PDB file of C-alpha atoms in Angstrom:
ATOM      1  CA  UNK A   1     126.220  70.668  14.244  1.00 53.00           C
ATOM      2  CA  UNK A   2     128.374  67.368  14.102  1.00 51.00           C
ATOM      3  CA  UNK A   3     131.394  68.754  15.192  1.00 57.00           C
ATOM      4  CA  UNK A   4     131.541  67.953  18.559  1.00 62.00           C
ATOM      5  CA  UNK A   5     130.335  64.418  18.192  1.00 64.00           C
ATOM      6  CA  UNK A   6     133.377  61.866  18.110  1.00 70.00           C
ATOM      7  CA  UNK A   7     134.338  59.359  15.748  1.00 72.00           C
ATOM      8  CA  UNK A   8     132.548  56.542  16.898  1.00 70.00           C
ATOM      9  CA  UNK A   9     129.047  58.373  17.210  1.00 70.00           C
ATOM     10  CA  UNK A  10     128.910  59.575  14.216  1.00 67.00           C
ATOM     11  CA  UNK A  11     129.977  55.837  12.653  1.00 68.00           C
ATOM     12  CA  UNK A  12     126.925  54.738  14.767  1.00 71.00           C
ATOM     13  CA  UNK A  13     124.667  56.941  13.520  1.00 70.00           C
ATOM     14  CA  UNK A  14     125.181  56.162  10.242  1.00 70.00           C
ATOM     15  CA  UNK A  15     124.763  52.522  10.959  1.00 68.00           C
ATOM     16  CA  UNK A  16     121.779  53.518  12.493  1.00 70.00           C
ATOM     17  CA  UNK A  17     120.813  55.119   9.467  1.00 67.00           C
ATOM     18  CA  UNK A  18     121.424  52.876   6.865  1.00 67.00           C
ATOM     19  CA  UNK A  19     119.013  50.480   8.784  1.00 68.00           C
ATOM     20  CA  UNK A  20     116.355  52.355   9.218  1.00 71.00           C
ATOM     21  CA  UNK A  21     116.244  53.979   6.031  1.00 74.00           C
ATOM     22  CA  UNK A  22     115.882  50.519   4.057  1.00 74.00           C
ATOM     23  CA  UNK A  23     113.198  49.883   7.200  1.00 74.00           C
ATOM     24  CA  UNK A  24     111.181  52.756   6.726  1.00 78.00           C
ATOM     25  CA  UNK A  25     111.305  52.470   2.956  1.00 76.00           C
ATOM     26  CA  UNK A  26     109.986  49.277   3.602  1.00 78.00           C
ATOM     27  CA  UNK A  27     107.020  50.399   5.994  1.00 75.00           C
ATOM     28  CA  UNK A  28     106.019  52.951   3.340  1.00 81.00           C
ATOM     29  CA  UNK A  29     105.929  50.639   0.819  1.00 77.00           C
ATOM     30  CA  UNK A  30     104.011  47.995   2.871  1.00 77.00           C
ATOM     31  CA  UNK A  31     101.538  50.530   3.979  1.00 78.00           C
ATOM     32  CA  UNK A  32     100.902  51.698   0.409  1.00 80.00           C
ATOM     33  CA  UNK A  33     100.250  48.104  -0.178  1.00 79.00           C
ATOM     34  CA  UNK A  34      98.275  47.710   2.419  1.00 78.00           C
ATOM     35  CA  UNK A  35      96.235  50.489   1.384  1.00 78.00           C
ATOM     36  CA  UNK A  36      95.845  49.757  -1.949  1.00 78.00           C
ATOM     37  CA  UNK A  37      94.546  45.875  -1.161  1.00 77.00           C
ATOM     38  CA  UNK A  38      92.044  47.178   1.313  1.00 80.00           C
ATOM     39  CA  UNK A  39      90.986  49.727  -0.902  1.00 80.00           C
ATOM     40  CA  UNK A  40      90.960  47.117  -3.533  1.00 80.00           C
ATOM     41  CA  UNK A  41      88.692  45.221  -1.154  1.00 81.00           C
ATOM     42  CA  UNK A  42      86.419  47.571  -0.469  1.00 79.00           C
ATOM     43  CA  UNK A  43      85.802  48.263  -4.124  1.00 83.00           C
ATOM     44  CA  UNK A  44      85.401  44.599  -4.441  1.00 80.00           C
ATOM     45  CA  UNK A  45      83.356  44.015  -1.828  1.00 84.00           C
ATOM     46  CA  UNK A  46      81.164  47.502  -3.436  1.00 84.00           C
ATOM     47  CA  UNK A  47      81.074  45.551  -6.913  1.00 84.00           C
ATOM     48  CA  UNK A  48      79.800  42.545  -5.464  1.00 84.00           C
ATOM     49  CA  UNK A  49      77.220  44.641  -3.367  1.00 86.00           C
ATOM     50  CA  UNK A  50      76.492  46.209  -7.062  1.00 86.00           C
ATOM     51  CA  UNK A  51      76.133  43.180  -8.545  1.00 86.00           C
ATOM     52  CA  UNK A  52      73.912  41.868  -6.004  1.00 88.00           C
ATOM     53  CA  UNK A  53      71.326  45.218  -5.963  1.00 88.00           C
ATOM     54  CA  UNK A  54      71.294  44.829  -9.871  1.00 88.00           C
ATOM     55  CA  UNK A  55      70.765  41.135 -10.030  1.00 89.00           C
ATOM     56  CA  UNK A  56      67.917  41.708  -7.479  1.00 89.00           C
ATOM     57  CA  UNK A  57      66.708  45.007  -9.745  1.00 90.00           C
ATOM     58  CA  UNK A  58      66.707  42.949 -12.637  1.00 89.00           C
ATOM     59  CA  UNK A  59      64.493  40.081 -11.317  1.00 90.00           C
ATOM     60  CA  UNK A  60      62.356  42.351  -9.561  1.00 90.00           C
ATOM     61  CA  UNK A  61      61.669  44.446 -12.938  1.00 89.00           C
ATOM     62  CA  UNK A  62      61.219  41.066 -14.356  1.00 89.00           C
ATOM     63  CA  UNK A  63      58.936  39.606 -12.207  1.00 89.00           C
ATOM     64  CA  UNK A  64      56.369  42.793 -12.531  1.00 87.00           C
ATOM     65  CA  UNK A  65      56.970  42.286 -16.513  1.00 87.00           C
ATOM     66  CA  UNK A  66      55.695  38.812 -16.425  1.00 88.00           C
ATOM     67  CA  UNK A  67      52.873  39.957 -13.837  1.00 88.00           C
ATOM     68  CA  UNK A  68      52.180  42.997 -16.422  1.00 88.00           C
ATOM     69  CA  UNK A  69      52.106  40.793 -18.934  1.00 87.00           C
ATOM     70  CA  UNK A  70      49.867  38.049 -17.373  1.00 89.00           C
ATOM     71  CA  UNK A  71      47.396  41.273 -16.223  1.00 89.00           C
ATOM     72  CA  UNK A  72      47.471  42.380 -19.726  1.00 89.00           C
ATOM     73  CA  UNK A  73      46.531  38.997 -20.823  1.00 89.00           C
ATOM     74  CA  UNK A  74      43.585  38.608 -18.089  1.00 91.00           C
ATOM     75  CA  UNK A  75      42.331  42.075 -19.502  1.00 89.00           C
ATOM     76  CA  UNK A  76      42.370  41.183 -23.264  1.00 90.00           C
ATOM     77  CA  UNK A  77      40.499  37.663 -22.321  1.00 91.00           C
ATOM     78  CA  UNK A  78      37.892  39.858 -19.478  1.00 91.00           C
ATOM     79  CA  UNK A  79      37.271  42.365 -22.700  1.00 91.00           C
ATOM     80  CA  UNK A  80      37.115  39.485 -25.281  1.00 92.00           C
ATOM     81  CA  UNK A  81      34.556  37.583 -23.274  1.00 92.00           C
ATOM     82  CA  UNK A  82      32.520  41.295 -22.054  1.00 92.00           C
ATOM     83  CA  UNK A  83      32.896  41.740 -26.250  1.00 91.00           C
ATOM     84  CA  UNK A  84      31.628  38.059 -26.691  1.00 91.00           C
ATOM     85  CA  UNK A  85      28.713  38.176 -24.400  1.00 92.00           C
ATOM     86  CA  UNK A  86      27.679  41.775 -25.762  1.00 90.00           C
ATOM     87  CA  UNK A  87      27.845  40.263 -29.399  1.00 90.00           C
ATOM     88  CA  UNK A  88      25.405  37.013 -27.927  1.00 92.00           C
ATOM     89  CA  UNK A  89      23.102  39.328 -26.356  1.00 90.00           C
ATOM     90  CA  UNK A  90      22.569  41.799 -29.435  1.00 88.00           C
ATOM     91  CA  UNK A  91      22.484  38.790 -31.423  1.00 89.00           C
ATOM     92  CA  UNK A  92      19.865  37.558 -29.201  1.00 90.00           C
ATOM     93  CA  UNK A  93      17.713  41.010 -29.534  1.00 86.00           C
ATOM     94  CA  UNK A  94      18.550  41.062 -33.025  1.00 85.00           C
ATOM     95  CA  UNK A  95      17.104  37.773 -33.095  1.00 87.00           C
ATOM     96  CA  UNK A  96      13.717  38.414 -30.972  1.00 87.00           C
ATOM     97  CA  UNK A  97      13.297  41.843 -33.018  1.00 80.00           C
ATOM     98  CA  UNK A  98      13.319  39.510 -36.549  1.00 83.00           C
ATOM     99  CA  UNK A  99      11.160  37.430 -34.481  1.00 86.00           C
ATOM    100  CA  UNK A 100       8.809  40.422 -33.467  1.00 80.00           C
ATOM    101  CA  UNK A 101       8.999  41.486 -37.021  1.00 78.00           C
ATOM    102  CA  UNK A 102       8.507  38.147 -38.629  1.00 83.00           C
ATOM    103  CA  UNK A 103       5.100  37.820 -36.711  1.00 83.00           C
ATOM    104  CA  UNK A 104       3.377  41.399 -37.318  1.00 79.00           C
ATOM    105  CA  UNK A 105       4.402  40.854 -41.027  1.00 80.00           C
ATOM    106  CA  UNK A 106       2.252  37.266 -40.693  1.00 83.00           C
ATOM    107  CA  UNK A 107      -0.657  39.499 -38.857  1.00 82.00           C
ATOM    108  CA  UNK A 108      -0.675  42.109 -40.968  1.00 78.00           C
ATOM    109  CA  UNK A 109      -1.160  39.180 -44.215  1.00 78.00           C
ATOM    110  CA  UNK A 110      -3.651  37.857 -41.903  1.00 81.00           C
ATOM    111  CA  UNK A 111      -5.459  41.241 -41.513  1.00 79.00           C
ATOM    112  CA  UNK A 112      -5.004  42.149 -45.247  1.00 76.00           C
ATOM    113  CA  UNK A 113      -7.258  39.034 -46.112  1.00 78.00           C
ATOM    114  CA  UNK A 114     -10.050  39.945 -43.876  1.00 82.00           C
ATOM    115  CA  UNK A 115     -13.582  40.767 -45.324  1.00 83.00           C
ATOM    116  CA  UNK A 116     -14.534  43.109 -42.690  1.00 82.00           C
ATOM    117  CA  UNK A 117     -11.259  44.997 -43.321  1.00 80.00           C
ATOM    118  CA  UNK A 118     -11.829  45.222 -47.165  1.00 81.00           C
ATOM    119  CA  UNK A 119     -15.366  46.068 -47.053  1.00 84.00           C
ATOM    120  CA  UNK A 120     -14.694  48.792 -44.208  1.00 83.00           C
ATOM    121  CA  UNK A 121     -11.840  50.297 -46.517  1.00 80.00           C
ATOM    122  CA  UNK A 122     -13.560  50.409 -49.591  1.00 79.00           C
ATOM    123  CA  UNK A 123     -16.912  52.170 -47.954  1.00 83.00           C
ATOM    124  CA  UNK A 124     -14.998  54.236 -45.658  1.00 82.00           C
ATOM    125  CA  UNK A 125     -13.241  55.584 -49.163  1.00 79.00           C
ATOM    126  CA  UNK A 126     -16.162  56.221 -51.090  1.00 79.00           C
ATOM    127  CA  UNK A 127     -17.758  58.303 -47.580  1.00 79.00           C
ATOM    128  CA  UNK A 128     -14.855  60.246 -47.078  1.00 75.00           C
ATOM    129  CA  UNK A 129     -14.817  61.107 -50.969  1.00 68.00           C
ATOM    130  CA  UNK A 130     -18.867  62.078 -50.636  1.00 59.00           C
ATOM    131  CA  UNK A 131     -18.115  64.919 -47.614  1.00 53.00           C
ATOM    132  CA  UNK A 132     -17.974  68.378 -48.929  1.00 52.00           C
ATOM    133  CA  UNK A 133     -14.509  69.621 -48.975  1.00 50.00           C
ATOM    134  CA  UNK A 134     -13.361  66.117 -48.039  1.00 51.00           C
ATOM    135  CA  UNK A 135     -12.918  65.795 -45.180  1.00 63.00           C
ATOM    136  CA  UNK A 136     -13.891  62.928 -42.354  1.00 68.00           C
ATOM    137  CA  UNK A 137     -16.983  63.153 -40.162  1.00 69.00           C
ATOM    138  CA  UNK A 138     -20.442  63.755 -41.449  1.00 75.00           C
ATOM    139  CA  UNK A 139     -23.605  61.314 -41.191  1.00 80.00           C
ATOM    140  CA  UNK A 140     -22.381  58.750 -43.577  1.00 83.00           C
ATOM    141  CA  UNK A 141     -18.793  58.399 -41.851  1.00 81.00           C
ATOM    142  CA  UNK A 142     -20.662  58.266 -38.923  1.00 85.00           C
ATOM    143  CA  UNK A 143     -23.176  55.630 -39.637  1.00 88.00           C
ATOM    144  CA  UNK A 144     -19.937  53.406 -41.376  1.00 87.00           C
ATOM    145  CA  UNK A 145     -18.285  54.336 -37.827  1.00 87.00           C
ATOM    146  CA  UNK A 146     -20.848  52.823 -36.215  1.00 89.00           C
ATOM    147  CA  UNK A 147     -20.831  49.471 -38.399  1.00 90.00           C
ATOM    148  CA  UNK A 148     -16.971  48.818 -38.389  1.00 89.00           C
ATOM    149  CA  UNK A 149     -15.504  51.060 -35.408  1.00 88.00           C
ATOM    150  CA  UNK A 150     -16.437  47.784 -33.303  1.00 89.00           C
ATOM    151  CA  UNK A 151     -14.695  45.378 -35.603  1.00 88.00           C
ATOM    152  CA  UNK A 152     -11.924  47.537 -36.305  1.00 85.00           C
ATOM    153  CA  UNK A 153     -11.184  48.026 -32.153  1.00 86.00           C
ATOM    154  CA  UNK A 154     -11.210  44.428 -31.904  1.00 86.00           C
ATOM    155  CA  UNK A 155      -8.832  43.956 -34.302  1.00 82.00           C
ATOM    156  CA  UNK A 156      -6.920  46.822 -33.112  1.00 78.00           C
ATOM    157  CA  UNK A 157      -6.884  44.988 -29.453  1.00 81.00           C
ATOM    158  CA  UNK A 158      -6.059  41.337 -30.931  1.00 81.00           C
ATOM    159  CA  UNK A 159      -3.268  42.324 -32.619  1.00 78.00           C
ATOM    160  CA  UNK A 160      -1.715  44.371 -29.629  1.00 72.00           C
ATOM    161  CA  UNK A 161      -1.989  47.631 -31.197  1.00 73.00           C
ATOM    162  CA  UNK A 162      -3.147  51.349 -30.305  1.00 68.00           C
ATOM    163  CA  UNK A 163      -4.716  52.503 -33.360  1.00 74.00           C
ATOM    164  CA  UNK A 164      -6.186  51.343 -36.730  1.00 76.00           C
ATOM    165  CA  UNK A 165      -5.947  53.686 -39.926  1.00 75.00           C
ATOM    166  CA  UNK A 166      -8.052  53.839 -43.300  1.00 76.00           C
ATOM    167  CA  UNK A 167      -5.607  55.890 -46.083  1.00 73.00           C
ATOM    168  CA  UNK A 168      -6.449  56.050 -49.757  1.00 74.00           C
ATOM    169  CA  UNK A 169      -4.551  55.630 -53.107  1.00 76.00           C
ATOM    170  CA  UNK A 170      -3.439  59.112 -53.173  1.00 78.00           C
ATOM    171  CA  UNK A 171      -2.716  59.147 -49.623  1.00 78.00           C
ATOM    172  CA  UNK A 172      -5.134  60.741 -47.390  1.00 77.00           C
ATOM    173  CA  UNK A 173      -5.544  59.400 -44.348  1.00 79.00           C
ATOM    174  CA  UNK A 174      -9.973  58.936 -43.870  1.00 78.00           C
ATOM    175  CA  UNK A 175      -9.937  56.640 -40.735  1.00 82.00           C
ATOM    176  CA  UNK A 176      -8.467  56.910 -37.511  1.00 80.00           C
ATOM    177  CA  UNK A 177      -9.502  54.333 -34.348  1.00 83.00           C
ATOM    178  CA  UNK A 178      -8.052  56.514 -31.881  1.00 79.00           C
ATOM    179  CA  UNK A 179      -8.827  59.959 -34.031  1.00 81.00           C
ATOM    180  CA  UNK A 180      -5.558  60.836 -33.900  1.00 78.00           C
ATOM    181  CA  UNK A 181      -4.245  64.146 -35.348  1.00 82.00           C
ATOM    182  CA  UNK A 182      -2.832  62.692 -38.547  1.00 80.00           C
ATOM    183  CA  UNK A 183      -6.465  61.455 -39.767  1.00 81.00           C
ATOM    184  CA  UNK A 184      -7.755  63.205 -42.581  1.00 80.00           C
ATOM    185  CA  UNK A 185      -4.008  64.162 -43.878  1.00 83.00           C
ATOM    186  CA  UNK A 186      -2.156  63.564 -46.924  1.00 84.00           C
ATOM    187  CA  UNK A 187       1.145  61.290 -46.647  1.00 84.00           C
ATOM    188  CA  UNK A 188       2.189  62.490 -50.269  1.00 87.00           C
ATOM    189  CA  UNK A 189       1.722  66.554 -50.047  1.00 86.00           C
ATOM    190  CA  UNK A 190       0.681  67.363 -46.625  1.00 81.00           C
ATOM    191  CA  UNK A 191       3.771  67.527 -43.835  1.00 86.00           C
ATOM    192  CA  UNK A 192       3.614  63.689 -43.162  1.00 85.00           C
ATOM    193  CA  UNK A 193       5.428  63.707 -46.952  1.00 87.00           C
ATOM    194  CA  UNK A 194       9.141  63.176 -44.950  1.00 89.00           C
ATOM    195  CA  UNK A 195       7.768  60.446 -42.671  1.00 87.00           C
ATOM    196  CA  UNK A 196       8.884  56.944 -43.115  1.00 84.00           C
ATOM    197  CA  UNK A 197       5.052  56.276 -43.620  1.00 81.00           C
ATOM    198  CA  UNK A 198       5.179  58.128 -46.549  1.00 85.00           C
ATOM    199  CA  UNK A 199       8.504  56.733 -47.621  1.00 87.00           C
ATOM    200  CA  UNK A 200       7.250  53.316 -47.625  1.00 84.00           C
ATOM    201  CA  UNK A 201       3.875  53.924 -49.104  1.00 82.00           C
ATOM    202  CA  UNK A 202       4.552  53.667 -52.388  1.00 82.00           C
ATOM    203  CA  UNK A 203       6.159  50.498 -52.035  1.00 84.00           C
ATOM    204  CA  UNK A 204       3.547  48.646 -49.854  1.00 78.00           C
ATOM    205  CA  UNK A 205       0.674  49.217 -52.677  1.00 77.00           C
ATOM    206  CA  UNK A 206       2.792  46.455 -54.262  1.00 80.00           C
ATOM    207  CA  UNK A 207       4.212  43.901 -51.298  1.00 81.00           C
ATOM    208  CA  UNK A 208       4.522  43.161 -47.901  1.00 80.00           C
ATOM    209  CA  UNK A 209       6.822  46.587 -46.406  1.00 81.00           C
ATOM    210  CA  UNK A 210       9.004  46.851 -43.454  1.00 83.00           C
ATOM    211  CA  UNK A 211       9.576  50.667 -43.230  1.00 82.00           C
ATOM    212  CA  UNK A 212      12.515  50.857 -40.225  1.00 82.00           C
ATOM    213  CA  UNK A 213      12.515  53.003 -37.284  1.00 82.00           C
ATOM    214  CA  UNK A 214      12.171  57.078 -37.604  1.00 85.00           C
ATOM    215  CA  UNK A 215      10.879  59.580 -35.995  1.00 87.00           C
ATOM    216  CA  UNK A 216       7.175  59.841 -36.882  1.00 83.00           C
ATOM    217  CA  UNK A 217       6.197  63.586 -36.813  1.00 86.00           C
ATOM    218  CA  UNK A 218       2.562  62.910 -35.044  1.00 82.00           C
ATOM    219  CA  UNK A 219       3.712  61.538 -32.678  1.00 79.00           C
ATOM    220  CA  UNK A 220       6.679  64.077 -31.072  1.00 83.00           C
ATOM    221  CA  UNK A 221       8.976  62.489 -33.507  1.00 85.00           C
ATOM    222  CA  UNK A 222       9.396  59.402 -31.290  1.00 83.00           C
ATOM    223  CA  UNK A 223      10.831  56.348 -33.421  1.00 82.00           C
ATOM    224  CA  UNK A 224       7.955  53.788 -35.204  1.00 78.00           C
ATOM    225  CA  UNK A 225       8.208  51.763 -38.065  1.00 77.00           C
ATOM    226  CA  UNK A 226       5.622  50.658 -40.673  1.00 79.00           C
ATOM    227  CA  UNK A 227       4.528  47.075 -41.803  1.00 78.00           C
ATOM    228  CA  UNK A 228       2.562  47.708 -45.224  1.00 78.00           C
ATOM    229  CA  UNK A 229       1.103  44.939 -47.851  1.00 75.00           C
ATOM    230  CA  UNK A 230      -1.460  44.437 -50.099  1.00 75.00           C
ATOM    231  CA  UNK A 231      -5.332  43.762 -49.272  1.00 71.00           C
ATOM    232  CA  UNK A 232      -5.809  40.586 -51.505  1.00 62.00           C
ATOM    233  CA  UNK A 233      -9.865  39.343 -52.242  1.00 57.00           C
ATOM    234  CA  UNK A 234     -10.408  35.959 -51.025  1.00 50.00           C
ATOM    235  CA  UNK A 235     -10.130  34.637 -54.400  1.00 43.00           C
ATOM    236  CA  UNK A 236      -6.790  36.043 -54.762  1.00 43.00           C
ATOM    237  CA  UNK A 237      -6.617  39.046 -56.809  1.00 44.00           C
ATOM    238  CA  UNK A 238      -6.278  42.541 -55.632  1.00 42.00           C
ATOM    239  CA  UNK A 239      -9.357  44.165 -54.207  1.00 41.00           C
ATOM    240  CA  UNK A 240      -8.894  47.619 -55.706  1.00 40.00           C
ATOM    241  CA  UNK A 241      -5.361  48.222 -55.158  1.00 44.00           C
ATOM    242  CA  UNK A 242      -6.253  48.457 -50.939  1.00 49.00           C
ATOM    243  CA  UNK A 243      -2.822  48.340 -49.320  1.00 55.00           C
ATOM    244  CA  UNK A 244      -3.013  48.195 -44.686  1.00 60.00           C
ATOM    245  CA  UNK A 245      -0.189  49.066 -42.867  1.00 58.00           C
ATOM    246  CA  UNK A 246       1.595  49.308 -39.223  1.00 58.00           C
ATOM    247  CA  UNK A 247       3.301  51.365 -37.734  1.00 58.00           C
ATOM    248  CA  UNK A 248       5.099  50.029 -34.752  1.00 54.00           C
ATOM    249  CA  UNK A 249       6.781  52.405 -31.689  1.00 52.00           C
ATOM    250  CA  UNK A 250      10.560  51.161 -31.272  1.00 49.00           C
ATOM    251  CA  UNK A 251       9.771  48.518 -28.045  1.00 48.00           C
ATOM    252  CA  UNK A 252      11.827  49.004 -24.693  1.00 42.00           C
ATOM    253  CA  UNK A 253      14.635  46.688 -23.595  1.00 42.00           C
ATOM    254  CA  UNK A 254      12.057  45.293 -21.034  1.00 42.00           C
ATOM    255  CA  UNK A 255       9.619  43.880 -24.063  1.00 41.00           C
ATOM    256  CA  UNK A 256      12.095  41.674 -25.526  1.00 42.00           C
ATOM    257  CA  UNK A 257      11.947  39.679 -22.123  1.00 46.00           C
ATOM    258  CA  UNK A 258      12.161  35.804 -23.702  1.00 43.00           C
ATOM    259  CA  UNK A 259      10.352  35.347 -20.724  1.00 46.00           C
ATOM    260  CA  UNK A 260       7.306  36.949 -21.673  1.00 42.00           C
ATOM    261  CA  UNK A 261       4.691  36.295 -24.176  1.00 44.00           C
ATOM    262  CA  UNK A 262       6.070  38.266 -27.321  1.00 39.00           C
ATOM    263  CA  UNK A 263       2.617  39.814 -28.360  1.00 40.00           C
ATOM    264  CA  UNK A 264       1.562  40.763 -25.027  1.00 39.00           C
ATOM    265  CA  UNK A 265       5.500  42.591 -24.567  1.00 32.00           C
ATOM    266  CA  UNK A 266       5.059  43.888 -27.664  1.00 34.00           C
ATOM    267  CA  UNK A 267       1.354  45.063 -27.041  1.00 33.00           C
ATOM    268  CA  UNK A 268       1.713  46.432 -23.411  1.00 30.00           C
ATOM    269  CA  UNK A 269       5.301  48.306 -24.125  1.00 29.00           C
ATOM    270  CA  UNK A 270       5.117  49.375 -27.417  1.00 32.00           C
ATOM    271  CA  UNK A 271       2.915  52.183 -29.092  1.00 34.00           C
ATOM    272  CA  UNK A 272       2.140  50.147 -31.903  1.00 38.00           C
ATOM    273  CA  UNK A 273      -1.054  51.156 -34.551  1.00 39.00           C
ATOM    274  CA  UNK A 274      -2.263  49.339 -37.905  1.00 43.00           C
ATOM    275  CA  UNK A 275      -2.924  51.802 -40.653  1.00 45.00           C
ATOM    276  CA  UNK A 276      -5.202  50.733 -43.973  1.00 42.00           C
ATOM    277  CA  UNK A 277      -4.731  52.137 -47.557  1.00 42.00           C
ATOM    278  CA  UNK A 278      -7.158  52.037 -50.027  1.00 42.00           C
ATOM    279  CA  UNK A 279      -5.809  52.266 -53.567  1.00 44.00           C
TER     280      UNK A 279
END
């Protein structure tokens, strides 16, 4: 291929050759170098960018951690103070209840004192005993009906109640205001037996008796309670084992109003009716 070529060519091309070569060596190696730092670079310059996004993740994750927690914090005080209010206002309720309470049990010592009341239970008792078959009604109960029902309405009324009751020793139940269906039953072996009357019968022949809430089969098993005590003589000793008793319907939100005048809320919006025991 050479052959023809003289002397002095070929010298020159391999001059030529021996400079270029080192040259071109050199421009490949320059160019890898050249690629490496700007690829270098670029991953640098990707880090950094890295860096930057995560820093920026970070705080942002942060931030909504510290908001999280400051939201949970705002909830737990919103709940503790919903929590704390509830607890004021059931302890106010619980409070106007006792209060409710506290007063029917004074009535109901008031009532148990009363002449009237102790003269009406002991003749309505020996009337109901002198029907045939005993049972209420007939011309005695009626004439006695006619001498007390008055007095007994009015106490009824005073005392914001529905109803007033006359039940004996052994239970029976001889006098009825109102003439409701459970006069003239037994609280110890008819099917009052179960009712919290019954329950806290017993009990109120010897003391003053709060029987609580229950449902109270006369009247559709809606929820009363029962204030019982003793009928004491005026000179203090018991007048023939007489016991009187209440039983109070469960009052609506709206009657514990502090607002309102506690007998009248407990009067107009609660089914409330005294019931008297004679022993």
């Amino acid at each position: 291929m050479f052959s023809h070529i003289n002397i002095r060519a070929k010298f020159s091309i391999a001059l030529l050759s021996v400079g270029l070569i080192p040259l071109l060596f050199i421009g490949i190696v320059s160019l890898l170098r050249s690629s490496h730092a700007l690829s270098k670079q670029a991953f640098g310059q990707l880090h950094s960018l890295r860096e930057v996004k995560k820093t920026q993740l970070e705080k942002y994750f942060a931030d909504r951690q510290t908001e999280m927690g400051a939201l949970i914090e705002t909830v737990a005080t919103l709940r503790q103070a919903a929590f704390d209010k509830l607890a004021s206002v059931q302890e106010n309720k619980k409070a106007q209840i006792e209060a409710h309470i506290a007063q029917h049990i004074k009535n109901i010592n008031v009532l148990s004192k009363t002449t009237t009341v102790i003269d009406a239970l002991k003749r309505f008792r020996v009337a109901f005993g002198a029907e045939e078959d005993d049972m209420v009604g007939g011309e005695l109960y009626e004439f006695l009906e006619t001498l007390f029902g008055e007095a007994l309405q009015q106490f009824t009324e005073g005392y914001g109640y529905e109803d007033l009751y006359l039940i004996t020793r052994d239970g029976t139940i001889v006098y009825s205001v109102q003439k409701d269906m459970d006069e003239g039953q037994n609280l110890l072996d008819g099917h009052l037996r179960n009712s919290s009357l019954a329950q806290g019968f017993e009990k109120g022949l010897r003391e003053v008796t709060f029987q609580d809430f229950a449902p109270y089969p006369i009247s559709d098993n809606q929820y009363f309670a029962f204030l019982l005590a003793p009928i004491i003589d005026q000179v203090g000793r018991d007048s023939s084992n007489f016991i009187i008793s209440g039983e109070t319907h469960q009052p609506p939100a709206s009657a514990l109003n502090p607002d309102r005048d506690p007998n009248e809320a407990f009067g107009v919006l609660a089914r409330c009716a005294w019931k008297i025991f004679n022993g």
